[in-house]
Coordinates of C-alpha atoms in Angstrom, one line a residue:
M832 CA 281.4 109.0 107.8
N833 CA 278.9 106.2 108.3
N834 CA 276.3 105.1 105.8
R835 CA 273.3 106.5 107.6
F836 CA 274.9 110.0 107.8
E837 CA 275.8 109.8 104.1
H838 CA 272.2 109.1 103.3
L839 CA 271.2 112.2 105.2
I840 CA 273.7 114.3 103.3
T841 CA 272.3 112.8 100.0
K842 CA 268.8 113.8 101.0
Y843 CA 270.1 117.3 101.8
R844 CA 271.8 117.5 98.4
N845 CA 268.6 116.4 96.7
I846 CA 266.8 119.4 98.2
L847 CA 269.6 121.6 96.8
F848 CA 269.1 120.0 93.4
L849 CA 265.4 120.8 93.5
L850 CA 266.2 124.4 94.4
H851 CA 268.6 124.7 91.5
G852 CA 266.3 123.0 89.1
R853 CA 268.5 119.9 88.8
P854 CA 266.7 116.6 87.9
L855 CA 266.8 114.0 90.7
K856 CA 266.4 111.0 88.4
G857 CA 268.7 109.9 85.6
L858 CA 267.6 108.9 82.1
L859 CA 269.1 105.4 82.2
P860 CA 267.4 102.4 83.8
I861 CA 269.0 100.7 86.9
G862 CA 272.1 98.8 85.9
V863 CA 272.6 95.0 85.9
P864 CA 275.1 93.8 88.5
C865 CA 278.5 92.7 87.2
N866 CA 281.3 90.6 88.7
A867 CA 284.9 89.8 88.1
D868 CA 287.0 86.7 88.9
D869 CA 289.3 87.6 91.8
P870 CA 292.2 85.4 93.0
T871 CA 292.4 87.5 96.2
V872 CA 288.7 87.7 97.0
E873 CA 289.4 87.1 100.7
I874 CA 291.2 90.5 100.7
T875 CA 289.2 92.5 98.1
H876 CA 285.8 90.9 98.7
G877 CA 285.2 91.2 95.0
D878 CA 285.4 95.0 95.1
I879 CA 285.4 96.8 91.7
L880 CA 286.3 100.5 91.4
H881 CA 287.4 102.8 88.6
P882 CA 286.7 100.4 85.7
C883 CA 287.9 101.2 82.2
I884 CA 286.3 99.0 79.6
R885 CA 287.1 98.8 75.9
F886 CA 285.6 96.8 73.0
I887 CA 288.3 95.7 70.5
S888 CA 286.5 94.7 67.3
E889 CA 289.4 92.7 65.9
G890 CA 290.0 91.1 69.3
F891 CA 293.1 90.7 71.4
E892 CA 294.3 87.2 72.2
G893 CA 290.9 85.9 71.2
H894 CA 288.7 88.2 73.2
Q895 CA 287.0 91.5 72.3
W896 CA 286.1 92.8 75.7
W897 CA 288.8 94.0 78.1
M898 CA 288.7 95.8 81.4
V899 CA 291.2 97.2 83.9
Y900 CA 290.1 98.2 87.4
T901 CA 291.4 98.6 91.0
P902 CA 289.9 97.0 94.1
F903 CA 289.3 99.6 96.9
Y904 CA 287.5 97.6 99.5
G905 CA 287.2 99.7 102.7
K906 CA 289.1 102.5 101.0
D907 CA 292.3 100.5 101.5
E908 CA 295.0 102.0 99.3
K909 CA 297.2 99.0 99.8
I910 CA 294.9 96.9 97.5
E911 CA 294.3 99.7 95.0
N912 CA 296.5 98.0 92.3
P913 CA 295.4 97.7 88.7
R914 CA 294.3 94.3 87.4
L915 CA 293.4 93.3 83.8
C916 CA 290.3 91.2 82.9
Y917 CA 288.7 90.0 79.7
A918 CA 285.1 88.9 78.8
D919 CA 283.2 87.3 76.0
A920 CA 279.6 88.1 75.0
K921 CA 277.2 87.5 72.1
K922 CA 277.0 90.2 69.4
E923 CA 273.9 91.9 70.8
E924 CA 275.0 91.7 74.5
V925 CA 277.5 93.3 76.8
P926 CA 279.3 91.2 79.4
T927 CA 278.5 91.1 83.1
S928 CA 281.0 88.5 84.1
W929 CA 284.7 89.1 83.7
N930 CA 287.7 86.7 83.8
F931 CA 290.9 87.6 85.6
Y932 CA 293.9 87.9 83.2
C933 CA 296.8 89.3 85.3
L934 CA 297.8 91.8 87.9
I935 CA 299.3 94.8 86.2
K936 CA 301.2 96.4 89.1
E937 CA 302.0 95.3 92.6
Q938 CA 301.5 97.5 95.7
P939 CA 304.2 100.1 95.9
Q940 CA 306.5 100.3 99.0
E941 CA 305.2 103.8 99.6
G942 CA 302.2 105.7 98.3
Y943 CA 299.6 104.0 96.2
N944 CA 298.4 103.3 92.6
S945 CA 295.1 104.6 91.1
D946 CA 293.2 105.7 87.9
P947 CA 293.9 102.7 85.6
T948 CA 293.0 103.0 81.9
L949 CA 293.7 101.0 78.8
T950 CA 294.0 101.5 75.0
T951 CA 295.1 99.6 72.0
Y952 CA 297.3 100.4 69.0
G953 CA 298.2 97.9 66.3
D954 CA 298.5 94.4 67.9
K955 CA 299.4 95.7 71.3
L956 CA 297.3 96.4 74.4
Y957 CA 298.5 99.2 76.7
V958 CA 297.5 99.6 80.4
L959 CA 298.3 102.8 82.2
W960 CA 297.9 103.9 85.8
R961 CA 298.9 106.7 88.2
E962 CA 301.5 106.5 90.9
N963 CA 300.8 108.8 93.9
D964 CA 303.5 109.7 96.5
T965 CA 305.6 106.6 95.7
C966 CA 309.4 106.3 96.2
R967 CA 309.8 106.8 92.4
M968 CA 307.8 110.1 92.6
K969 CA 310.0 111.4 95.4
T970 CA 313.1 110.5 93.5
L971 CA 311.9 112.4 90.4
G972 CA 310.6 115.4 92.4
L973 CA 307.0 114.7 91.4
T974 CA 303.7 114.3 93.3
R975 CA 302.0 112.0 90.8
A976 CA 302.7 110.5 87.4
T977 CA 301.0 108.2 84.9
Y978 CA 303.0 105.2 84.0
G979 CA 302.2 102.5 81.5
C980 CA 303.1 99.1 80.1
S981 CA 302.3 96.8 77.1
V982 CA 300.7 93.4 77.7
Q983 CA 301.1 90.3 75.5
L984 CA 300.5 86.6 76.5
K985 CA 300.5 87.7 80.2
H986 CA 304.0 89.2 79.8
I987 CA 304.2 92.8 80.9
T988 CA 306.7 95.2 79.5
Y989 CA 306.9 98.3 81.7
H990 CA 307.7 101.7 80.2
E991 CA 310.7 103.3 81.8
E992 CA 309.5 107.0 81.6
P993 CA 306.2 108.5 82.9
T994 CA 303.7 109.4 80.3
L995 CA 302.0 112.3 82.2
V996 CA 303.5 114.1 85.2
E997 CA 302.3 116.3 88.0
Q998 CA 304.6 118.3 90.3
S999 CA 302.1 120.4 92.2
V1000 CA 300.4 119.3 95.4
Q1001 CA 297.5 121.7 95.3
T1002 CA 296.6 121.2 91.6
D1003 CA 296.3 118.1 89.5
H1004 CA 295.9 118.1 85.7
E1005 CA 296.3 114.4 85.1
I1006 CA 293.3 113.0 87.0
C1007 CA 291.7 109.9 85.5
P1008 CA 293.3 110.1 82.0
T1009 CA 291.8 108.5 78.9
F1010 CA 294.2 107.7 76.0
M1011 CA 293.2 107.7 72.4
V1012 CA 295.1 107.1 69.1
K1013 CA 294.2 109.2 66.0
K1014 CA 296.1 108.9 62.7
G1015 CA 299.1 107.5 64.4
K1016 CA 299.3 110.2 67.1
Y1017 CA 298.5 109.7 70.8
Y1018 CA 296.2 111.9 72.8
A1019 CA 295.4 112.0 76.5
Y1020 CA 292.5 113.8 78.2
S1021 CA 292.3 114.2 82.0
I1022 CA 290.5 116.2 84.6
H1023 CA 292.3 119.3 85.7
I1024 CA 291.5 120.3 89.3
R1025 CA 292.6 122.8 92.0
F1026 CA 292.0 121.1 95.4
N1027 CA 291.8 124.2 97.7
P1028 CA 291.1 127.9 97.2
K1029 CA 294.1 130.2 97.8
W1030 CA 292.5 131.9 100.9
I1031 CA 292.8 128.6 102.9
F1032 CA 296.5 129.0 103.1
L1033 CA 296.2 132.3 104.9
F1034 CA 295.2 130.5 108.1
P1035 CA 297.8 129.0 110.5
E1036 CA 298.7 125.4 109.7
K1037 CA 297.4 124.0 113.1
L1038 CA 294.0 125.7 112.6
M1039 CA 293.8 124.2 109.1
W1040 CA 294.5 120.7 110.5
Y1041 CA 291.7 121.1 112.9
L1042 CA 289.2 122.4 110.3
Y1043 CA 290.1 119.4 108.0
R1044 CA 290.3 116.8 110.8
Y1045 CA 286.7 117.5 111.8
R1046 CA 285.4 118.2 108.3
I1047 CA 284.4 121.7 109.2
I1048 CA 285.4 123.1 105.9
E1049 CA 283.7 120.3 104.0
F1050 CA 280.4 120.9 105.9
A1051 CA 280.6 124.6 105.4
Y1052 CA 280.8 124.3 101.7
L1053 CA 278.0 121.7 101.7
L1054 CA 275.7 124.1 103.5
I1055 CA 276.1 126.7 100.9
G1056 CA 275.8 124.2 98.1
S1057 CA 279.3 124.7 96.9
N1058 CA 282.7 122.9 97.0
R1059 CA 286.2 123.9 98.0
M1060 CA 287.6 122.2 94.9
K1061 CA 287.6 123.9 91.5
T1062 CA 287.5 121.9 88.3
H1063 CA 289.3 123.9 85.5
G1064 CA 288.2 121.4 82.8
V1065 CA 289.8 118.7 80.7
A1066 CA 293.6 118.8 80.2
Q1067 CA 294.7 117.8 76.7
W1068 CA 298.0 116.1 76.2
E1069 CA 299.8 114.9 73.0
G1070 CA 302.6 112.4 72.3
D1071 CA 304.3 110.6 69.5
S1072 CA 304.7 107.3 71.4
I1073 CA 302.8 106.0 74.4
D1074 CA 306.0 104.8 76.1
K1075 CA 307.4 108.3 76.1
P1076 CA 306.4 111.5 77.9
F1077 CA 303.5 113.4 76.6
K1078 CA 303.3 117.2 76.3
Y1079 CA 300.6 119.2 78.1
V1080 CA 298.8 121.3 75.4
K1081 CA 295.8 123.1 77.0
T1082 CA 292.9 122.8 79.3
I1083 CA 289.4 122.6 77.7
P1084 CA 286.7 124.1 79.9
F1085 CA 283.4 122.5 80.8
K1086 CA 280.2 124.5 80.0
G1087 CA 276.6 124.0 81.1
V1088 CA 277.8 122.6 84.5
S1089 CA 275.5 123.0 87.5
R1090 CA 277.1 125.0 90.2
L1091 CA 276.5 122.0 92.5
Y1092 CA 278.9 119.9 90.4
R1093 CA 282.7 119.7 90.5
P1094 CA 283.6 117.1 87.8
W1095 CA 286.0 114.6 89.3
H1096 CA 286.5 111.6 87.1
M1097 CA 285.5 110.7 83.5
D1098 CA 285.8 108.4 80.5
L1099 CA 285.8 109.4 76.8
F1100 CA 284.4 107.7 73.7
E1101 CA 283.7 108.6 70.1
A1102 CA 280.2 108.4 68.6
E1103 CA 277.9 110.2 66.1
N1104 CA 276.4 113.4 67.4
E1105 CA 273.0 114.9 66.6
E1106 CA 274.3 116.1 63.2
G1107 CA 275.5 112.6 62.3
K1108 CA 279.2 113.6 62.6
T1109 CA 281.7 111.7 64.7
S1110 CA 282.4 113.6 67.9
L1111 CA 284.2 113.1 71.2
F1112 CA 281.9 112.5 74.2
A1113 CA 282.6 112.2 78.0
V1114 CA 280.7 110.4 80.8
V1115 CA 281.5 112.5 83.8
Q1116 CA 281.4 111.7 87.6
T1117 CA 280.1 115.1 88.8
D1118 CA 281.8 115.2 92.2
E1119 CA 284.2 113.3 94.4
K1120 CA 281.3 112.3 96.7
F1121 CA 277.5 112.2 96.2
A1122 CA 278.0 112.2 92.5
D1123 CA 275.7 111.9 89.5
I1124 CA 276.9 110.7 86.1
C1125 CA 276.4 113.2 83.2
L1126 CA 277.1 113.3 79.5
A1127 CA 279.2 116.0 77.8
Q1128 CA 280.2 116.6 74.1
L1129 CA 283.4 118.2 72.9
K1130 CA 282.4 121.3 70.9
D1131 CA 284.9 123.7 69.2
D1132 CA 286.5 124.9 72.4
H1133 CA 284.7 123.3 75.3
F1134 CA 283.0 120.2 76.6
Q1135 CA 279.2 121.0 76.7
F1136 CA 277.2 119.2 79.5
Y1137 CA 273.9 117.8 78.4
P1138 CA 271.0 119.1 80.6
K1139 CA 269.8 115.8 82.1
P1140 CA 271.9 113.4 84.2
L1141 CA 272.4 109.8 83.0
V1142 CA 272.5 108.2 86.5
T1143 CA 271.8 109.6 90.0
N1144 CA 271.6 108.0 93.4
K1145 CA 267.8 108.6 93.4
S1146 CA 267.4 106.7 90.1
I1147 CA 269.4 103.7 91.1
G1148 CA 268.5 103.7 94.9
M1149 CA 272.2 103.6 95.9
I1150 CA 274.9 106.1 97.0
G1151 CA 278.6 106.2 96.4
I1152 CA 278.5 106.5 92.6
Y1153 CA 282.0 106.6 91.2
K1154 CA 283.9 106.7 87.9
P1155 CA 282.0 105.5 84.9
T1156 CA 283.2 104.0 81.6
A1157 CA 281.2 103.9 78.4
L1158 CA 281.0 103.1 74.7
V1159 CA 278.6 103.0 71.8
K1160 CA 278.4 99.6 70.0
D1161 CA 276.0 98.8 67.2
D1162 CA 274.1 102.1 67.9
I1163 CA 273.6 101.1 71.6
F1164 CA 275.1 103.2 74.4
H1165 CA 276.5 101.1 77.3
L1166 CA 277.4 102.6 80.6
Y1167 CA 279.3 100.8 83.3
Y1168 CA 279.4 102.5 86.7
T1169 CA 280.1 101.6 90.3
A1170 CA 278.1 102.3 93.5
R1171 CA 278.4 101.3 97.1
D1172 CA 276.6 98.2 98.4
D1173 CA 274.0 99.1 101.0
K1174 CA 274.5 96.0 103.0
D1175 CA 278.3 96.4 103.0
P1176 CA 279.2 100.1 102.7
A1177 CA 282.9 99.2 102.3
L1178 CA 282.1 97.3 99.1
N1179 CA 282.0 98.9 95.6
R1180 CA 279.9 97.0 93.1
M1181 CA 279.8 97.4 89.3
F1182 CA 276.7 97.7 87.1
V1183 CA 275.9 98.1 83.4
T1184 CA 273.0 99.9 81.9
S1185 CA 272.1 100.5 78.2
M1186 CA 269.9 102.5 75.9
P1187 CA 269.8 103.1 72.1
W1188 CA 272.2 106.0 71.5
K1189 CA 269.8 108.1 69.3
D1190 CA 267.1 107.7 71.9
L1191 CA 269.4 108.9 74.6
L1192 CA 270.3 112.0 72.7
E1193 CA 266.7 112.6 71.9
K1194 CA 265.7 112.4 75.6
Q1195 CA 268.3 115.2 76.3
K1196 CA 266.2 117.7 74.4

């Protein structure tokens, strides 16, 4: 799908948004471009996708800002391997330049890596990522699984067992996980999706290949302003140790989601809500393609979407918005996101945009 055609599709979706009363512009200003040192720039072209950024107040190895991401230049799964970076910034600033620390995981012999994330506990930094259709998955009888490691002085200690697992081909409840530690117990939150409706499998396999090969199903759903995928919500997992398997607990539904959205990726952070209480928030990529970025808050039994998007392709003048990562520091909300470069559609670039947290919540009213 070429860039010009994607712009036409974006314009069509904008019309659908207007018909459904969905704002075309986000609340946040256009982001500032970011970059990361890359020892393989001749291969990756400096591509940054799926960033996960954490601020460690006490620091780790002398640095407070850490990021893991995967290059994905030209949608090449061979280079989609997690790499760890660090950055330094003045107290009132957020970093836009990142220094390469180490490659976390090499390209697998079969399949590919994806969805990197990081967390800290005690004096250790943990990086986790997903393996998809690798030799290890086939041996274990799985489709996908999240593996992890601890990092110290550029030495990587890999965990032997998967932390999260997925056996099904048609559903996935460990997409883009975020790991958090509360009172010595580990939690993971991930998007839970069904890829295809059940009726699709009533058709002959050859016919389905034809419909997928020529994107007929995709275009049919686009015309009616819907999507073949269904997002069930946020899967919650719990574990006693990050290097041991977690247990799936439940799926927490989203509420207040536009029917044009199918939440695809997300990142979680804690901050004060409107009542001044610490709450869990999510920044959500609203679809696999042609996405906005929205804010949601965990209520008693669901994640409630706020009514106004944070970032849209209209507000930043770019398409190809992908997985965001966010945090609140010194009462300022910072959102990192990626979007496709207009001059080189194969290149994903990262940006950061900020706003006082209370102002952002006030603008959602």
